[in-house]
Amino acid sequence: MQRRYRTVPDLKQNESALTLAFTDPTLAGKLTAMGVLPGVRIELVRPAPFGEAYYVKVDGVRLALREEEAASILLEA
Amino acid sequence: MKEARGKVPKIALIGNPNSGKSTVFNQLTGLRQKTGNFPGVTVEVKEGRLRFPSGAEALLIDLPGTYSLHPTSSDEKIVTTVLTNPKDDFYPDALVYVADVTHLEKHLLLFTQLLDLGLPMLMALNMADTAAEAGIKVNTGKLAERFGVPVVSISGRTGENIQKLLLDLEKLLNGDGHHRRSTSAFYPLREVEKQVADAAQLNVATGSPYHALLLAHHHAWLPFLQKQERETLAAIVQTKDFQSLRVQVDETLDRFDRFTPIVRQTVSQPSVEPTTFTDRIDTILTHRWFGPLIFFGVMLLVFMAIFFGYDITGGWVESGIGVMIDAIGVGLRENWFTDLLTKGVLPGLQGILVFVPQIALLFLLITILEEVGYMARAVFIFDKTMRRFGMNGRSIVALIGGGACAVPAIMGTRTISNWKERLITVMVTPFISCSARIPVYLVLIPVALPHSSWWTKSLVFGGMYFFGLLAALGAAYTFKKLLRTSDPSYLALELPVYRMPHWKNVWLTVWEKVKAFISGAGKIILYISVVLWILGNTGPSGALENAEAQVKATATAEMSQDSLDDLVAAKRLEASFAGMVGKSIEPLIAPLGYDWKIGIALLSSFAAREVFNGTMYTIYSLESVGRVEEEEAANQRPFERYSRLRRQMRDDTFRDGRPVYTLATGISLLVFYALAMQCMSTLAVVRRETGSWKWPLFQFFFMSGLAYLCAWVAFTVLSR
Ligand SMILES: Nc1nc2c(ncn2[C@@H]2O[C@H](COP(=O)(O)OP(=O)(O)OP(=O)(O)O)[C@@H](O)[C@H]2O)c(=O)[nH]1
């Protein structure tokens, strides 16, 4: 059975976790170039007011990610 | 590698988004800059002249901000295209890499990629002022040594060390900079990359191995590759089973692994990261309820500022040019040329200039919001909403800009990476009520609702903006269902820290937008004004003279010279080609409740919508009154303006005695003006941005068809 990893949308507000890997190679290219690397700490600052996007913080840098972008980031348990 | 062409050297500024590149560009070039287009593609590039302390000059090119040479948007593709093609017009002799020193690590990916391309390069560590405040210390000497390029610590904001940057840059151009040769790449290619790069180097002439690798990665879209080169590269990639996307990610990670230790050795950062000012503001500005609420509040303020700005400055410009027209009219002899000048060209010019203050004001406000860092938050908040309508959070900036003028707003859609989202934004932005509609609404609302209170009229006026927005969203939703694309779409947006605006940036951006309006919209408005003047002043042989003679023959003695002139002008217009067209389309527009006079006004509105007013004055024999009333308008409350014209319109009847202007006609006209595509300048810009006439033509028929349909429905329902 495949283990289900947590992803960024599973985080609670202000919770943070270490990133592990990405599920989508295209998004991985974009995210890594922006400094979201495997093994960095990512914090969910808050969801967007109307949903489907997240305000996150990685290494002191603030990013806005869409649902599918955020969900493509696998987190360590 | 020195150019023997004897031309000025070319230097490209490059860096990540938000590195402060544009600020540095403005510091280096000031007003000696212009915006052009990369040939063939619709991404704009800014170029400027740069003068070294020695007096020598260079051309400075501002490349779009990007995170990596493996691009994801059309903006970013430009960078890779230019830097992998030595034959490109913009291929630089040297690079200035702008990095935000407060997040140096984030900015080194692209930097080390460029190192491996092997162009002479200088690193400008920007935001030295912020770094100093935050207690960040950088050992620039050591950085320079580790990377093998000159490093200068600067501030685009305070201008600190800009002179030193210029000195070092000139040295670099003259070959004295300690520029590392490409023998030792920063990132040693992995086995599969090496094989692909070697094969590419054998078959397609290239510089460094990394250059060859980039061609292999991106052969499918790099526009300068020959068909045969493309096929060769495709074959190489295929035979080596080269998984481009995965390899790109591995490369990125490997590069981070290599430069992270260097950053650790050269940058000392205070370790604790306090909850900052930006975080505190964002708890409110991106709050679940306050966030959207504040956004709407800000927009309300922005649009009120524009309306009242129009109210005040529009009057000044109108009367200023009115005075000029009168003066010229007096000074010149009366002939067709004077007439063309005072009734065609100058009013056309007036039609352009009245909008300049509002456009400047709206873009001033947008630019401030952008500079401060707020726009990125708006994009974040509304990304979902915009996506429901087939657009992108970034579209919100264009839609707001459309409230002043669609022309610069549409040019601003270039940051949207997904073609479909961008196209939809371009197609629906002209539905947003632009400033040219304001004067038309101000005439038509009181005509439609003569007895309503000021409040009702204001409400209808606001409702027109809302109606435009609804139309834009409705159309966008329809396009979303109809268009297909395989382009990936991203939000992935950096939310910059809040900063005080840097005023030099603000002024330069506003100036750029106003220039875009004047050169993009202005020229066309001017041409059309001349064409319309010709249509309105020529007719089948003898027709105009006949009309004039007839008026004079029947004129009574009590008529003043002014009213006689006005009557002549009205009859001449009726007999002219414009009048003929107006009359011939009467059957077409009769279902909407319009007569031929409105037909002429609709026709002339193609220069700029507000020409409607001027045409109405002429048709109703009020030309001389019109000039007075336009000047008086500045001192009157909005819905009290143009009173003689409105009275005349209300009194007008069809041939069978029914009044022309009823509630139904008024509303039908308002609906028509809100929806119809009546702006040649916008169509021209859409053509430029989409690269063909297909989309502007479609837009024209779609918007005008919708306008016709809705105006017809409004008229039919209301006149029952
Ligand atoms: N404190 C400080 N702020 C700066 C400096 N340089 C730029 N900024 C600010 O940083 C923000 C981003 O600067 P831009 O010049 O627009 O950055 P850019 O790299 O051109 O960004 P894009 O236009 O998104 O590509 C603006 O608010 C600038 O005022 C600097 O040296 N110090």
Coordinates of N, CA, C and O in Angstrom, one line a residue, chain A residues 25-35 37-38 46-55 57-66 68-69, chain B residues 67 72 76 103 106 109 245 253 256 273 276 278-279 282-283 286-288 292 380-384 387-388 392 489-495 497:
Chain A
P25 N 6.7 17.1 -12.0 CA 8.0 17.6 -12.4 C 8.0 19.1 -12.9 O 8.9 19.8 -12.7
T26 N 6.9 19.5 -13.6 CA 6.8 20.9 -14.1 C 6.8 21.9 -12.9 O 7.5 22.8 -12.9
L27 N 5.9 21.6 -12.0 CA 5.8 22.4 -10.8 C 7.1 22.4 -10.0 O 7.5 23.4 -9.4
A28 N 7.7 21.2 -9.9 CA 8.9 21.1 -9.2 C 10.0 22.0 -9.7 O 10.7 22.7 -9.0
G29 N 10.0 22.1 -11.1 CA 11.0 23.1 -11.7 C 10.8 24.5 -11.2 O 11.7 25.2 -10.8
K30 N 9.5 24.9 -11.3 CA 9.1 26.2 -10.9 C 9.4 26.5 -9.4 O 10.0 27.5 -9.0
L31 N 9.0 25.6 -8.6 CA 9.1 25.8 -7.1 C 10.6 25.7 -6.7 O 11.0 26.6 -5.9
T32 N 11.4 24.8 -7.2 CA 12.8 24.8 -6.8 C 13.5 26.0 -7.2 O 14.3 26.6 -6.5
A33 N 13.2 26.5 -8.4 CA 13.8 27.7 -8.9 C 13.5 28.9 -7.9 O 14.3 29.8 -7.8
M34 N 12.3 28.8 -7.3 CA 12.0 29.9 -6.4 C 12.5 29.7 -5.0 O 12.2 30.4 -4.1
G35 N 13.2 28.6 -4.8 CA 13.8 28.4 -3.5 C 13.1 27.4 -2.6 O 13.4 27.2 -1.5
L37 N 13.0 24.1 -1.8 CA 13.8 22.9 -2.1 C 13.4 21.8 -1.2 O 12.8 22.1 -0.1
P38 N 13.7 20.6 -1.5 CA 13.4 19.5 -0.6 C 14.3 19.7 0.7 O 15.4 20.1 0.6
R46 N -1.2 31.5 6.0 CA -2.7 31.4 6.0 C -3.2 31.1 4.7 O -2.6 31.3 3.7
P47 N -4.4 30.5 4.6 CA -5.0 30.3 3.3 C -5.6 31.6 2.8 O -5.8 32.5 3.5
A48 N -5.8 31.6 1.5 CA -6.3 32.8 0.8 C -7.8 33.0 1.3 O -8.5 32.0 1.6
P49 N -8.2 34.2 1.3 CA -9.6 34.5 1.8 C -10.7 33.7 1.1 O -11.6 33.2 1.8
F50 N -10.6 33.5 -0.2 CA -11.6 32.8 -0.9 C -11.2 31.3 -1.1 O -11.8 30.6 -1.8
G51 N -10.0 31.0 -0.6 CA -9.6 29.6 -0.7 C -8.8 29.3 -1.9 O -8.5 30.2 -2.7
E52 N -8.4 28.1 -2.1 CA -7.6 27.6 -3.3 C -6.3 28.2 -3.5 O -5.7 28.2 -4.6
A53 N -5.7 28.9 -2.5 CA -4.4 29.4 -2.6 C -3.9 29.6 -1.2 O -4.7 29.7 -0.2
Y54 N -2.5 29.5 -1.0 CA -1.9 29.6 0.3 C -0.8 30.6 0.3 O -0.1 30.8 -0.6
Y55 N -0.7 31.2 1.5 CA 0.3 32.2 1.8 C 1.3 31.4 2.6 O 1.0 30.9 3.7
K57 N 5.6 30.6 3.9 CA 6.9 31.2 4.1 C 8.0 30.2 4.0 O 7.8 29.1 4.7
V58 N 9.0 30.4 3.2 CA 10.1 29.5 3.1 C 11.4 30.3 3.3 O 11.6 31.2 2.6
D59 N 12.1 30.0 4.4 CA 13.4 30.7 4.6 C 13.2 32.2 4.6 O 14.0 32.9 4.0
G60 N 12.2 32.7 5.2 CA 12.0 34.1 5.3 C 11.5 34.8 4.0 O 11.2 36.0 4.0
V61 N 11.2 34.0 3.0 CA 10.6 34.5 1.8 C 9.1 34.1 1.8 O 8.8 33.0 2.1
R62 N 8.3 35.1 1.4 CA 6.9 34.9 1.4 C 6.4 34.6 0.0 O 6.8 35.3 -0.9
L63 N 5.6 33.5 -0.1 CA 5.1 33.1 -1.4 C 3.6 32.9 -1.4 O 3.1 32.5 -0.4
A64 N 3.0 33.1 -2.6 CA 1.6 32.7 -2.7 C 1.6 31.6 -3.7 O 2.2 31.6 -4.8
L65 N 1.0 30.5 -3.2 CA 0.9 29.3 -4.0 C -0.5 28.9 -4.3 O -1.4 29.0 -3.4
R66 N -0.8 28.4 -5.5 CA -2.1 27.8 -5.7 C -2.3 26.5 -5.1 O -1.3 25.8 -4.7
E68 N -3.0 23.5 -6.3 CA -2.2 22.4 -6.9 C -0.7 22.6 -6.7 O 0.0 21.6 -6.6
E69 N -0.3 23.8 -6.7 CA 1.2 24.0 -6.4 C 1.5 23.6 -5.0 O 2.5 22.9 -4.8
Chain B
Y67 N 13.7 33.5 -12.6 CA 14.4 32.7 -11.6 C 15.4 31.7 -12.1 O 16.3 31.3 -11.4
T72 N 9.4 29.4 -17.5 CA 8.1 28.9 -17.5 C 7.1 29.9 -18.1 O 6.0 29.5 -18.5
E76 N 9.9 35.0 -19.3 CA 11.1 34.4 -18.9 C 11.8 33.7 -20.1 O 13.1 33.7 -20.2
H103 N 18.4 38.2 0.6 CA 18.1 36.8 0.4 C 19.0 36.3 -0.7 O 18.6 35.7 -1.7
K106 N 18.6 32.8 -2.5 CA 17.6 32.6 -3.5 C 17.9 33.2 -4.8 O 17.3 32.9 -5.8
L109 N 20.8 30.9 -8.0 CA 20.6 29.9 -9.0 C 20.8 30.4 -10.4 O 21.6 29.9 -11.2
L245 N 12.7 17.5 -17.9 CA 12.2 18.2 -16.7 C 12.9 17.7 -15.4 O 13.3 18.5 -14.6
L253 N 18.8 21.6 -7.9 CA 19.1 21.2 -6.5 C 20.6 21.1 -6.3 O 21.1 21.5 -5.3
F256 N 22.0 24.5 -5.9 CA 21.8 25.0 -4.5 C 22.8 24.4 -3.5 O 23.4 25.1 -2.7
E273 N 14.8 35.4 13.4 CA 14.0 36.1 12.4 C 12.7 36.6 13.1 O 11.8 35.8 13.4
T276 N 8.0 40.4 11.5 CA 8.3 41.7 10.9 C 7.1 42.5 10.7 O 5.9 42.0 10.8
T278 N 6.1 43.5 7.9 CA 5.3 43.0 6.8 C 4.3 41.9 7.3 O 3.2 41.9 6.9
D279 N 4.8 41.0 8.2 CA 3.9 40.0 8.7 C 2.7 40.6 9.4 O 1.6 40.1 9.2
D282 N 0.3 42.0 7.0 CA -0.4 41.0 6.2 C -1.5 40.3 7.0 O -2.4 39.8 6.4
T283 N -1.3 40.2 8.3 CA -2.4 39.6 9.0 C -3.7 40.4 8.8 O -4.8 39.8 8.9
T286 N -4.3 40.5 4.3 CA -4.7 39.2 3.6 C -5.6 38.4 4.5 O -5.8 37.2 4.3
H287 N -6.2 39.1 5.5 CA -7.2 38.5 6.4 C -8.4 38.0 5.6 O -8.8 38.6 4.6
R288 N -9.0 37.0 6.1 CA -10.2 36.4 5.4 C -11.3 37.4 5.1 O -11.8 37.4 4.0
P292 N -10.3 41.2 1.5 CA -11.2 41.6 0.4 C -11.8 42.9 0.6 O -11.9 43.8 -0.3
F380 N -2.9 37.5 -5.0 CA -3.1 36.3 -4.2 C -4.5 36.1 -3.8 O -5.1 35.0 -3.9
I381 N -5.2 37.2 -3.3 CA -6.5 37.1 -2.8 C -7.5 36.7 -4.0 O -8.4 35.9 -3.8
F382 N -7.3 37.3 -5.2 CA -8.3 37.1 -6.2 C -7.9 36.1 -7.3 O -8.6 35.9 -8.2
D383 N -6.8 35.4 -7.0 CA -6.4 34.4 -8.0 C -7.6 33.3 -8.3 O -7.9 33.0 -9.4
K384 N -8.2 32.9 -7.2 CA -9.2 31.9 -7.3 C -10.4 32.4 -8.1 O -10.9 31.8 -9.1
R387 N -9.6 32.9 -11.7 CA -9.5 31.6 -12.4 C -10.9 31.0 -12.7 O -11.0 30.3 -13.7
R388 N -11.9 31.3 -11.8 CA -13.2 30.8 -12.2 C -13.6 31.4 -13.5 O -14.5 30.8 -14.2
N392 N -6.3 34.9 -14.5 CA -5.3 34.7 -13.6 C -5.3 35.8 -12.5 O -5.8 36.9 -12.9
S489 N -0.3 26.8 -16.2 CA -0.7 28.1 -15.5 C -0.1 28.1 -14.1 O -0.2 27.1 -13.4
Y490 N 0.4 29.2 -13.7 CA 1.0 29.3 -12.4 C 0.5 30.4 -11.6 O 0.1 31.5 -12.2
L491 N 0.5 30.3 -10.3 CA 0.4 31.5 -9.5 C 1.8 31.7 -8.9 O 2.4 32.7 -9.3
A492 N 2.3 30.8 -8.1 CA 3.7 30.8 -7.6 C 4.3 32.2 -7.7 O 5.1 32.5 -8.6
L493 N 3.9 33.0 -6.7 CA 4.3 34.4 -6.8 C 4.9 34.8 -5.5 O 4.5 34.4 -4.4
E494 N 6.0 35.6 -5.6 CA 6.7 36.1 -4.4 C 5.9 37.3 -3.8 O 5.5 38.2 -4.6
L495 N 5.6 37.3 -2.5 CA 5.0 38.4 -1.9 C 6.1 39.3 -1.3 O 6.6 38.9 -0.3
V497 N 8.3 42.2 0.6 CA 8.1 42.9 1.8 C 7.5 44.3 1.5 O 7.7 44.9 0.4

